[in-house]
Amino acid sequence: MARIPAARVSAGFVLLLSALTAVGPLTFDTYLAAFPQIAADLNAPAAAVQLTIAASLAGLALGQLTIGSISDAFGRRRPLLAGLGVYVVVSVALSVTDNITVFTGLRFVQGFSAAAGMVLSMAIVRDRYEGLAVSKVMARLMLVVGVAPILAPTIGAQLLRFGSWRLIFVFLAVVGATLLVVATFALKESLPIELRRTGGTRAALRTYRDLLTDLPFLGLALMSAFYLGAMFTYVASSTFVFQDGFGMSAQQFGWVFAGGAVAITVGSQINGALVGRFTPEQVLSGIVLVGLVLSMSLFATTLADGPLWLVVTLLILTLGTAGFVLPSAPAIALATNPHRAGSAAALLGALQFGLGALIAPLTSIGGTPTAETMAGVMAGTILVSAVLLLGVRRSWRRVPNAVSVEADHAVSPAQTDARIPVAASVTVSARRSTASASGLGRRRADGSARTDEPDAVPCPG
C-alpha cells in the first residue's frame, strides 16, 4: 500500500489553536492558589469555593454541546468569536463581584464561553486533517496546551503577590481579549458551506442521538471522560490537600502543580512519537493499565500516611498517563465522524467536563478534601475507565486489521496517494470500512453518502 506524504503543519496555525484550547486550563487553574483567599474574602466555606470549579465545568460541558452543534451548521469562525467576546465580559464581571452565589453563576457562564475555544479547535483540526495526521496534530497541540497548566498556577500565585484574587480575573480578561483580536484577523473558516449541516434543531438532535447510539464512540467517550475525571478531582482538591493538609505556600503549590502539567505534556509528546509505530488503540490499551496501577499505588500510599515526596511522585506519574489519553481518545473518536466533527467533538468534551463537574466535588463530602479522598476518587475513576476500555476493545477486534486498496476497484494507482489518508499502519479507527479509509465515507451536509470526492489530507499552511 502506498503512503501519502505527510501534510505540512503551520507552526502559527498550531500555536493559535493551542492558545484557544488553553483558555480552558487557564480558566480552571489560574485561580487555584487563591482558593483560601477567595473563601475568606467572600465569607464562604471551602466547599462553596470548590463548587465554583464544578460550576465552570458544567458550563463548559453545556457550552461544548451547544457551540459544537451550532458550528456544524454555521461554521467554526462566528461561534468562536462570539464565545471569546462573552468570555472577556464575564471575566471582568468576576473581578468585581463580592458574593459567592453570583461568583458561582458567573463561573458557569465563563466555562460556557471558554468551551468555544476548546471544542472548535478540535473540530478545526478534524476539518483540515485525516487519519494519523489527526493524532500527530493533536499531539503537537498538547505540547503547547501543556504550557498553560504549567504556567497557570504559578502565574496566579505571582499575581497574588501584587494584588488580590481579583487581579487573576483581570488577567483572564486580557488573555481573552488578545485571542479575540488575533482570531478575528488570523483564523479563516475551515468548514465549507456545502459541508454544513442543514435541518435546524431537529437535525442537531438527530446527530447527537446517532452519536449516543454509536456504542464504540460512546464507550470511548465515557472512558476518556472518567479518566479526565481523575484529573479534575486533582484540580479541585490539590490546593486544599497541599496548602492546608501539607502546609505548602501558594508558590510551593504552584511548583507541584507545574510538575503534574510537565508530566502531562511529556506524555503527550511521547504519544506523538509513538504514532505510526503503534496505533492509538494500542497506546490507550497499555497506558490505561499503567494509570490504574499508579493510581492504586497512590491511594495505598496515602492510606498508609506515606511521605510527601512519594505522594507527589506517584501523583505526577499518574497525571502523566493522561498525556497519552488526551490526544489518543479524541483522534480515535473523531476519525470515524468526519461529517459531524463539531458535534462529535462537542459530545466528547461535554461528557468529559460534565462528568468532571459531577466527580470533582466528591472529595468535599464530609469536609475539606484530604490526600486520601483525592487519591481514592482518582483511583476509582481510572478503574471505571479501565472497565469501559475493555468493552470498547471488543469493537476494535471486530474490525478488519487491514484495508486493501484492491478492494476499491475505482481507485487507480495514480489516485492512491490522494485517496488513502494513512499508511499501511493506519489506525483501526480510521479503517472501519474500505469506503471510509478510501475517502468514500464522507457525507454531504444532508447526510447522504458522497462517493465522488477524494478524502485527501489538506494542508492548513
Tab-separated table of C-alpha atoms in Angstrom:
chain	number	residue	atom	x	y	z
A	1	MET	CA	0.000	0.000	0.000
A	2	ALA	CA	1.320	3.418	-0.880
A	3	ARG	CA	1.944	6.055	1.736
A	4	ILE	CA	0.813	9.616	1.247
A	5	PRO	CA	3.165	12.478	2.024
A	6	ALA	CA	2.757	13.983	5.472
A	7	ALA	CA	0.743	17.184	5.485
A	8	ARG	CA	2.723	20.308	6.316
A	9	VAL	CA	1.783	21.766	9.666
A	10	SER	CA	1.941	25.514	10.112
A	11	ALA	CA	3.538	26.477	13.423
A	12	GLY	CA	1.360	29.579	13.640
A	13	PHE	CA	-1.769	27.527	12.997
A	14	VAL	CA	-0.903	25.064	15.776
A	15	LEU	CA	0.038	27.898	18.151
A	16	LEU	CA	-3.262	29.727	17.647
A	17	LEU	CA	-5.403	26.610	18.101
A	18	SER	CA	-3.356	25.611	21.149
A	19	ALA	CA	-3.845	29.040	22.702
A	20	LEU	CA	-7.588	28.825	22.093
A	21	THR	CA	-7.703	25.379	23.672
A	22	ALA	CA	-5.588	26.606	26.583
A	23	VAL	CA	-8.335	29.053	27.588
A	24	GLY	CA	-9.956	26.145	29.422
A	25	PRO	CA	-6.925	25.184	31.562
A	26	LEU	CA	-6.236	28.853	32.260
A	27	THR	CA	-9.836	29.338	33.373
A	28	PHE	CA	-9.651	26.418	35.807
A	29	ASP	CA	-6.069	26.524	37.056
A	30	THR	CA	-5.016	30.155	37.384
A	31	TYR	CA	-7.121	30.875	40.467
A	32	LEU	CA	-6.463	27.603	42.348
A	33	ALA	CA	-3.828	29.122	44.626
A	34	ALA	CA	-6.333	31.844	45.554
A	35	PHE	CA	-8.980	29.459	46.954
A	36	PRO	CA	-8.226	30.198	50.626
A	37	GLN	CA	-8.195	33.952	49.920
A	38	ILE	CA	-11.467	33.814	47.959
A	39	ALA	CA	-13.114	31.832	50.757
A	40	ALA	CA	-12.045	34.438	53.317
A	41	ASP	CA	-12.877	37.484	51.173
A	42	LEU	CA	-16.339	36.249	50.158
A	43	ASN	CA	-17.029	34.746	53.586
A	44	ALA	CA	-17.663	31.319	52.053
A	45	PRO	CA	-16.750	27.779	53.188
A	46	ALA	CA	-14.130	25.776	51.292
A	47	ALA	CA	-16.802	23.534	49.771
A	48	ALA	CA	-18.581	26.569	48.287
A	49	VAL	CA	-15.378	27.798	46.653
A	50	GLN	CA	-14.642	24.319	45.331
A	51	LEU	CA	-18.147	24.271	43.857
A	52	THR	CA	-17.142	27.147	41.574
A	53	ILE	CA	-14.929	24.700	39.676
A	54	ALA	CA	-17.873	22.322	39.305
A	55	ALA	CA	-19.990	25.221	38.023
A	56	SER	CA	-17.422	26.157	35.398
A	57	LEU	CA	-17.056	22.511	34.348
A	58	ALA	CA	-20.823	22.221	33.963
A	59	GLY	CA	-20.843	25.402	31.873
A	60	LEU	CA	-18.031	24.043	29.752
A	61	ALA	CA	-19.926	20.800	29.153
A	62	LEU	CA	-23.146	22.540	28.139
A	63	GLY	CA	-21.221	25.098	26.106
A	64	GLN	CA	-19.493	22.426	24.075
A	65	LEU	CA	-22.773	20.687	23.247
A	66	THR	CA	-24.360	23.952	22.173
A	67	ILE	CA	-21.452	25.614	20.401
A	68	GLY	CA	-20.215	22.431	18.732
A	69	SER	CA	-23.620	21.744	17.222
A	70	ILE	CA	-24.045	25.363	16.122
A	71	SER	CA	-20.650	25.232	14.409
A	72	ASP	CA	-21.698	22.241	12.278
A	73	ALA	CA	-24.496	24.372	10.867
A	74	PHE	CA	-22.944	27.865	10.740
A	75	GLY	CA	-19.212	27.214	10.573
A	76	ARG	CA	-16.464	27.495	13.191
A	77	ARG	CA	-15.415	31.142	12.977
A	78	ARG	CA	-18.519	33.071	14.088
A	79	PRO	CA	-19.313	30.923	17.172
A	80	LEU	CA	-15.669	31.125	18.197
A	81	LEU	CA	-15.521	34.923	18.065
A	82	ALA	CA	-18.846	35.258	19.898
A	83	GLY	CA	-17.670	32.907	22.650
A	84	LEU	CA	-14.452	34.840	23.160
A	85	GLY	CA	-16.381	38.106	23.387
A	86	VAL	CA	-18.631	36.749	26.141
A	87	TYR	CA	-15.591	35.326	27.932
A	88	VAL	CA	-13.967	38.746	28.169
A	89	VAL	CA	-17.088	40.414	29.567
A	90	VAL	CA	-17.711	37.700	32.169
A	91	SER	CA	-14.070	37.674	33.300
A	92	VAL	CA	-14.300	41.398	34.022
A	93	ALA	CA	-17.537	40.836	35.967
A	94	LEU	CA	-15.870	38.125	38.066
A	95	SER	CA	-13.135	40.552	39.063
A	96	VAL	CA	-15.622	42.886	40.773
A	97	THR	CA	-18.181	40.525	42.339
A	98	ASP	CA	-18.426	40.271	46.130
A	99	ASN	CA	-20.970	37.464	46.524
A	100	ILE	CA	-20.156	33.748	46.318
A	101	THR	CA	-23.511	32.910	44.703
A	102	VAL	CA	-23.026	35.482	41.947
A	103	PHE	CA	-19.417	34.369	41.609
A	104	THR	CA	-20.527	30.760	41.087
A	105	GLY	CA	-23.102	31.762	38.464
A	106	LEU	CA	-20.558	33.837	36.572
A	107	ARG	CA	-18.122	30.930	36.656
A	108	PHE	CA	-20.751	28.819	34.917
A	109	VAL	CA	-21.049	31.412	32.145
A	110	GLN	CA	-17.282	31.747	31.945
A	111	GLY	CA	-16.961	27.986	31.475
A	112	PHE	CA	-19.708	28.052	28.832
A	113	SER	CA	-17.901	30.702	26.807
A	114	ALA	CA	-14.487	29.046	27.255
A	115	ALA	CA	-15.976	25.985	25.546
A	116	ALA	CA	-15.849	27.793	22.205
A	117	GLY	CA	-12.067	27.725	22.027
A	118	MET	CA	-11.749	24.152	23.223
A	119	VAL	CA	-14.380	22.377	21.104
A	120	LEU	CA	-13.890	24.410	17.933
A	121	SER	CA	-10.114	23.983	17.955
A	122	MET	CA	-10.629	20.226	17.935
A	123	ALA	CA	-13.266	20.469	15.193
A	124	ILE	CA	-10.984	22.671	13.069
A	125	VAL	CA	-8.217	20.066	13.324
A	126	ARG	CA	-10.667	17.406	12.143
A	127	ASP	CA	-11.817	19.697	9.304
A	128	ARG	CA	-8.279	20.007	7.974
A	129	TYR	CA	-6.682	16.608	8.616
A	130	GLU	CA	-7.376	12.896	8.168
A	131	GLY	CA	-6.150	9.619	9.657
A	132	LEU	CA	-2.863	9.579	11.536
A	133	ALA	CA	-2.394	13.271	10.785
A	134	VAL	CA	-5.146	13.980	13.336
A	135	SER	CA	-3.166	12.169	16.048
A	136	LYS	CA	0.041	13.984	15.098
A	137	VAL	CA	-1.567	17.437	15.185
A	138	MET	CA	-3.369	16.606	18.444
A	139	ALA	CA	-0.019	15.682	19.983
A	140	ARG	CA	1.520	18.950	18.800
A	141	LEU	CA	-1.435	20.842	20.233
A	142	MET	CA	-0.839	19.172	23.569
A	143	LEU	CA	2.766	20.378	23.626
A	144	VAL	CA	1.629	24.000	23.650
A	145	VAL	CA	-1.521	23.333	25.660
A	146	GLY	CA	0.703	21.795	28.324
A	147	VAL	CA	2.329	25.174	28.886
A	148	ALA	CA	-0.957	26.614	30.160
A	149	PRO	CA	-1.351	24.311	33.176
A	150	ILE	CA	2.351	24.648	33.889
A	151	LEU	CA	2.220	28.426	33.970
A	152	ALA	CA	-1.332	28.998	35.223
A	153	PRO	CA	-0.973	28.242	38.955
A	154	THR	CA	2.440	29.918	39.016
A	155	ILE	CA	1.029	32.998	37.279
A	156	GLY	CA	-1.871	33.028	39.726
A	157	ALA	CA	0.463	32.718	42.689
A	158	GLN	CA	2.654	35.555	41.410
A	159	LEU	CA	-0.366	37.774	40.742
A	160	LEU	CA	-1.383	37.259	44.361
A	161	ARG	CA	1.895	38.907	45.366
A	162	PHE	CA	0.880	42.107	43.586
A	163	GLY	CA	-2.838	42.162	44.270
A	164	SER	CA	-5.853	40.176	45.393
A	165	TRP	CA	-7.538	37.242	43.660
A	166	ARG	CA	-9.481	39.786	41.560
A	167	LEU	CA	-6.337	40.570	39.601
A	168	ILE	CA	-6.374	36.979	38.325
A	169	PHE	CA	-9.676	37.502	36.541
A	170	VAL	CA	-8.446	40.777	35.070
A	171	PHE	CA	-5.569	38.731	33.653
A	172	LEU	CA	-8.029	36.208	32.146
A	173	ALA	CA	-9.983	39.060	30.570
A	174	VAL	CA	-6.800	40.360	28.932
A	175	VAL	CA	-5.976	36.868	27.612
A	176	GLY	CA	-9.471	36.504	26.162
A	177	ALA	CA	-9.347	39.935	24.533
A	178	THR	CA	-5.954	39.205	22.967
A	179	LEU	CA	-7.168	35.914	21.485
A	180	LEU	CA	-10.309	37.603	20.199
A	181	VAL	CA	-8.259	40.145	18.264
A	182	VAL	CA	-5.818	37.562	16.881
A	183	ALA	CA	-8.554	35.113	15.861
A	184	THR	CA	-10.530	37.875	14.174
A	185	PHE	CA	-7.685	38.656	11.800
A	186	ALA	CA	-5.811	35.334	11.560
A	187	LEU	CA	-8.299	32.457	11.669
A	188	LYS	CA	-10.170	31.581	8.497
A	189	GLU	CA	-13.314	29.498	8.234
A	190	SER	CA	-12.467	25.774	7.970
A	191	LEU	CA	-15.915	24.282	7.272
A	192	PRO	CA	-17.162	24.913	3.701
A	193	ILE	CA	-20.788	25.900	3.274
A	194	GLU	CA	-21.576	22.771	1.268
A	195	LEU	CA	-20.469	20.556	4.182
A	196	ARG	CA	-22.515	22.303	6.851
A	197	ARG	CA	-25.448	20.583	8.465
A	198	THR	CA	-28.943	21.632	7.477
A	199	GLY	CA	-32.255	20.961	9.198
A	200	GLY	CA	-32.017	23.162	12.286
A	201	THR	CA	-32.602	21.860	15.810
A	202	ARG	CA	-34.155	18.598	14.703
A	203	ALA	CA	-31.086	17.702	12.655
A	204	ALA	CA	-28.799	18.638	15.565
A	205	LEU	CA	-30.731	16.397	17.963
A	206	ARG	CA	-30.694	13.597	15.419
A	207	THR	CA	-26.909	13.911	15.138
A	208	TYR	CA	-26.469	13.650	18.900
A	209	ARG	CA	-28.886	10.718	19.003
A	210	ASP	CA	-26.855	8.899	16.368
A	211	LEU	CA	-23.636	9.538	18.285
A	212	LEU	CA	-25.134	8.394	21.591
A	213	THR	CA	-26.323	5.157	19.990
A	214	ASP	CA	-22.910	4.534	18.410
A	215	LEU	CA	-21.688	2.247	21.190
A	216	PRO	CA	-17.971	2.252	20.255
A	217	PHE	CA	-17.984	6.076	20.160
A	218	LEU	CA	-19.980	6.340	23.388
A	219	GLY	CA	-17.807	3.817	25.192
A	220	LEU	CA	-14.645	5.619	24.152
A	221	ALA	CA	-16.100	8.995	25.146
A	222	LEU	CA	-17.132	7.735	28.587
A	223	MET	CA	-13.774	6.025	29.075
A	224	SER	CA	-11.876	9.243	28.410
A	225	ALA	CA	-14.418	11.213	30.468
A	226	PHE	CA	-13.872	9.114	33.583
A	227	TYR	CA	-10.117	9.286	33.063
A	228	LEU	CA	-10.319	13.063	32.835
A	229	GLY	CA	-12.494	12.933	35.950
A	230	ALA	CA	-9.372	11.862	37.812
A	231	MET	CA	-7.598	14.988	36.581
A	232	PHE	CA	-10.468	17.245	37.613
A	233	THR	CA	-10.527	15.611	41.036
A	234	TYR	CA	-6.880	16.588	41.410
A	235	VAL	CA	-7.506	20.121	40.122
A	236	ALA	CA	-10.403	20.705	42.520
A	237	SER	CA	-8.735	19.161	45.571
A	238	SER	CA	-4.999	19.764	45.262
A	239	THR	CA	-4.900	23.288	46.656
A	240	PHE	CA	-6.573	22.137	49.889
A	241	VAL	CA	-4.557	18.917	50.060
A	242	PHE	CA	-1.157	20.553	49.638
A	243	GLN	CA	-1.694	24.014	51.144
A	244	ASP	CA	-3.958	23.074	54.058
A	245	GLY	CA	-3.013	19.422	54.521
A	246	PHE	CA	0.749	19.538	53.898
A	247	GLY	CA	1.292	23.217	54.779
A	248	MET	CA	2.686	24.373	51.433
A	249	SER	CA	2.749	28.030	50.433
A	250	ALA	CA	0.959	29.230	47.308
A	251	GLN	CA	4.282	29.362	45.470
A	252	GLN	CA	5.265	25.829	46.547
A	253	PHE	CA	1.892	24.518	45.465
A	254	GLY	CA	2.379	26.200	42.094
A	255	TRP	CA	5.574	24.210	41.537
A	256	VAL	CA	3.904	20.918	42.458
A	257	PHE	CA	1.069	21.679	40.097
A	258	ALA	CA	3.582	22.576	37.406
A	259	GLY	CA	5.211	19.159	37.848
A	260	GLY	CA	1.943	17.455	37.004
A	261	ALA	CA	1.474	19.655	33.956
A	262	VAL	CA	5.010	18.866	32.762
A	263	ALA	CA	4.244	15.149	33.111
A	264	ILE	CA	1.076	15.524	31.013
A	265	THR	CA	2.985	17.441	28.344
A	266	VAL	CA	5.844	14.932	28.212
A	267	GLY	CA	3.352	12.086	27.990
A	268	SER	CA	1.564	13.725	25.074
A	269	GLN	CA	4.816	14.165	23.165
A	270	ILE	CA	5.888	10.580	23.748
A	271	ASN	CA	2.458	9.599	22.484
A	272	GLY	CA	3.024	11.679	19.344
A	273	ALA	CA	6.354	9.954	18.750
A	274	LEU	CA	4.642	6.569	19.020
A	275	VAL	CA	2.089	7.403	16.303
A	276	GLY	CA	2.908	5.299	13.262
A	277	ARG	CA	4.716	2.673	15.328
A	278	PHE	CA	1.690	1.828	17.422
A	279	THR	CA	-1.965	2.598	16.807
A	280	PRO	CA	-3.794	4.926	19.215
A	281	GLU	CA	-5.841	1.881	20.248
A	282	GLN	CA	-2.699	0.036	21.316
A	283	VAL	CA	-1.392	3.073	23.193
A	284	LEU	CA	-4.668	3.501	25.082
A	285	SER	CA	-4.841	-0.175	25.994
A	286	GLY	CA	-1.393	-0.061	27.567
A	287	ILE	CA	-1.463	3.351	29.208
A	288	VAL	CA	-4.815	2.943	30.980
A	289	LEU	CA	-3.453	-0.197	32.657
A	290	VAL	CA	-0.341	1.729	33.743
A	291	GLY	CA	-2.531	4.546	35.069
A	292	LEU	CA	-4.633	2.081	37.041
A	293	VAL	CA	-1.563	0.580	38.735
A	294	LEU	CA	-0.131	4.026	39.554
A	295	SER	CA	-3.406	5.436	40.914
A	296	MET	CA	-3.996	2.393	43.115
A	297	SER	CA	-0.433	2.733	44.421
A	298	LEU	CA	-1.087	6.416	45.170
A	299	PHE	CA	-4.246	5.553	47.082
A	300	ALA	CA	-2.445	2.882	49.105
A	301	THR	CA	0.378	5.319	49.898
A	302	THR	CA	-1.991	7.986	51.235
A	303	LEU	CA	-3.849	5.428	53.353
A	304	ALA	CA	-0.514	4.364	54.852
A	305	ASP	CA	0.482	8.005	55.573
A	306	GLY	CA	3.398	7.735	53.162
A	307	PRO	CA	5.976	10.519	52.814
A	308	LEU	CA	5.139	13.661	50.865
A	309	TRP	CA	7.789	13.016	48.205
A	310	LEU	CA	6.277	9.615	47.385
A	311	VAL	CA	2.745	11.035	47.229
A	312	VAL	CA	3.875	13.791	44.847
A	313	THR	CA	5.885	11.363	42.696
A	314	LEU	CA	3.036	8.869	42.252
A	315	LEU	CA	0.577	11.707	41.658
A	316	ILE	CA	2.723	13.265	38.922
A	317	LEU	CA	3.273	9.894	37.230
A	318	THR	CA	-0.464	9.189	37.307
A	319	LEU	CA	-1.180	12.562	35.738
A	320	GLY	CA	1.448	11.847	33.091
A	321	THR	CA	-0.631	8.954	31.754
A	322	ALA	CA	-3.362	11.459	30.894
A	323	GLY	CA	-0.949	12.946	28.360
A	324	PHE	CA	-1.375	9.768	26.343
A	325	VAL	CA	-5.160	9.592	26.744
A	326	LEU	CA	-5.894	13.235	25.835
A	327	PRO	CA	-4.662	13.108	22.215
A	328	SER	CA	-5.391	9.429	21.506
A	329	ALA	CA	-9.020	9.205	22.593
A	330	PRO	CA	-10.265	12.185	20.502
A	331	ALA	CA	-8.269	11.002	17.483
A	332	ILE	CA	-9.970	7.595	17.577
A	333	ALA	CA	-13.422	9.014	18.283
A	334	LEU	CA	-13.289	11.703	15.580
A	335	ALA	CA	-11.692	9.546	12.887
A	336	THR	CA	-14.989	7.822	12.139
A	337	ASN	CA	-17.091	11.009	12.254
A	338	PRO	CA	-15.606	13.457	9.712
A	339	HIS	CA	-19.037	14.626	8.534
A	340	ARG	CA	-20.112	15.688	12.045
A	341	ALA	CA	-16.806	16.594	13.648
A	342	GLY	CA	-18.203	19.597	15.537
A	343	SER	CA	-20.985	17.621	17.184
A	344	ALA	CA	-18.716	14.635	17.876
A	345	ALA	CA	-16.059	16.858	19.472
A	346	ALA	CA	-18.770	18.657	21.443
A	347	LEU	CA	-20.287	15.452	22.811
A	348	LEU	CA	-16.855	14.089	23.632
A	349	GLY	CA	-15.950	17.261	25.522
A	350	ALA	CA	-19.361	17.578	27.181
A	351	LEU	CA	-19.148	14.085	28.604
A	352	GLN	CA	-15.607	14.742	29.793
A	353	PHE	CA	-16.319	18.016	31.529
A	354	GLY	CA	-19.875	17.097	32.579
A	355	LEU	CA	-18.646	14.036	34.434
A	356	GLY	CA	-15.782	16.137	35.755
A	357	ALA	CA	-18.305	18.553	37.252
A	358	LEU	CA	-20.052	15.654	38.997
A	359	ILE	CA	-16.900	13.847	40.146
A	360	ALA	CA	-14.755	16.780	41.327
A	361	PRO	CA	-16.921	17.740	44.382
A	362	LEU	CA	-16.950	14.160	45.717
A	363	THR	CA	-13.769	14.814	47.690
A	364	SER	CA	-15.582	17.516	49.703
A	365	ILE	CA	-18.148	15.096	51.110
A	366	GLY	CA	-17.540	15.099	54.844
A	367	GLY	CA	-15.430	18.251	54.879
A	368	THR	CA	-12.254	19.699	53.391
A	369	PRO	CA	-10.599	17.397	50.814
A	370	THR	CA	-7.722	15.258	52.061
A	371	ALA	CA	-4.965	13.340	50.308
A	372	GLU	CA	-6.831	10.081	50.999
A	373	THR	CA	-10.131	11.228	49.481
A	374	MET	CA	-8.393	12.784	46.475
A	375	ALA	CA	-6.377	9.640	45.734
A	376	GLY	CA	-9.372	7.373	46.352
A	377	VAL	CA	-11.618	9.195	43.883
A	378	MET	CA	-8.818	9.332	41.305
A	379	ALA	CA	-8.196	5.578	41.585
A	380	GLY	CA	-11.924	4.845	41.367
A	381	THR	CA	-12.483	6.871	38.197
A	382	ILE	CA	-9.460	5.343	36.448
A	383	LEU	CA	-10.754	1.897	37.413
A	384	VAL	CA	-14.068	2.688	35.714
A	385	SER	CA	-12.132	3.862	32.638
A	386	ALA	CA	-10.265	0.566	32.506
A	387	VAL	CA	-13.509	-1.414	32.635
A	388	LEU	CA	-15.038	0.707	29.857
A	389	LEU	CA	-11.928	0.288	27.743
A	390	LEU	CA	-12.338	-3.489	27.913
A	391	GLY	CA	-15.778	-3.112	26.339
A	392	VAL	CA	-14.537	-0.743	23.632
A	393	ARG	CA	-11.695	-3.089	22.713
A	394	ARG	CA	-14.220	-5.743	21.707
A	395	SER	CA	-15.497	-3.499	18.927
A	396	TRP	CA	-11.920	-2.913	17.752
A	397	ARG	CA	-11.335	-6.655	17.451
A	398	ARG	CA	-14.320	-6.983	15.108
A	399	VAL	CA	-12.786	-4.504	12.648
A	400	PRO	CA	-10.522	-5.894	9.883
A	401	ASN	CA	-6.840	-5.326	10.541
A	402	ALA	CA	-6.005	-4.026	7.096
A	403	VAL	CA	-7.521	-2.164	4.234
A	404	SER	CA	-6.765	-3.408	0.774
A	405	VAL	CA	-6.525	-0.847	-1.950
A	406	GLU	CA	-7.607	-3.510	-4.400
A	407	ALA	CA	-10.939	-3.755	-2.599
A	408	ASP	CA	-11.866	-0.383	-4.071
A	409	HIS	CA	-11.796	-1.085	-7.786
A	410	ALA	CA	-12.457	2.567	-8.556
A	411	VAL	CA	-9.063	3.625	-7.214
A	412	SER	CA	-6.308	3.757	-9.782
A	413	PRO	CA	-2.587	3.687	-8.878
A	414	ALA	CA	-2.320	7.376	-9.693
A	415	GLN	CA	-5.105	8.156	-7.233
A	416	THR	CA	-3.814	6.067	-4.367
A	417	ASP	CA	-1.926	8.808	-2.534
A	418	ALA	CA	-4.814	11.237	-2.788
A	419	ARG	CA	-7.471	8.797	-1.624
A	420	ILE	CA	-5.822	6.772	1.130
A	421	PRO	CA	-5.365	9.099	4.136
A	422	VAL	CA	-2.937	6.943	6.106
A	423	ALA	CA	-0.132	4.474	5.627
A	424	ALA	CA	-0.181	0.691	5.930
A	425	SER	CA	-0.065	1.172	9.688
A	426	VAL	CA	-3.364	3.018	9.575
A	427	THR	CA	-5.259	3.041	12.844
A	428	VAL	CA	-8.196	0.744	13.366
A	429	SER	CA	-10.469	3.711	13.972
A	430	ALA	CA	-9.605	5.194	10.570
A	431	ARG	CA	-10.238	1.937	8.703
A	432	ARG	CA	-13.627	0.879	9.931
A	433	SER	CA	-14.567	0.200	6.335
A	434	THR	CA	-12.968	0.229	2.913
A	435	ALA	CA	-15.184	3.139	1.974
A	436	SER	CA	-14.167	5.388	4.858
A	437	ALA	CA	-10.466	4.625	4.509
A	438	SER	CA	-10.607	5.298	0.785
A	439	GLY	CA	-12.261	8.650	1.276
A	440	LEU	CA	-15.708	7.306	0.299
A	441	GLY	CA	-17.127	7.663	3.782
A	442	ARG	CA	-17.543	11.425	3.656
A	443	ARG	CA	-21.094	12.662	3.721
A	444	ARG	CA	-22.831	15.640	2.324
A	445	ALA	CA	-24.389	18.240	4.587
A	446	ASP	CA	-27.743	16.477	4.195
A	447	GLY	CA	-26.270	13.217	5.490
A	448	SER	CA	-26.201	11.352	2.174
A	449	ALA	CA	-23.138	9.440	1.112
A	450	ARG	CA	-20.646	11.278	-1.046
A	451	THR	CA	-18.670	8.964	-3.309
A	452	ASP	CA	-17.333	11.317	-5.929
A	453	GLU	CA	-14.706	13.225	-3.975
A	454	PRO	CA	-11.365	12.104	-2.520
A	455	ASP	CA	-10.596	12.248	1.159
A	456	ALA	CA	-7.187	13.799	0.902
A	457	VAL	CA	-5.196	15.321	3.711
A	458	PRO	CA	-5.458	19.078	3.297
A	459	CYS	CA	-2.755	21.425	4.403
A	460	PRO	CA	-3.506	24.384	6.651
A	461	GLY	CA	-0.366	26.265	5.700
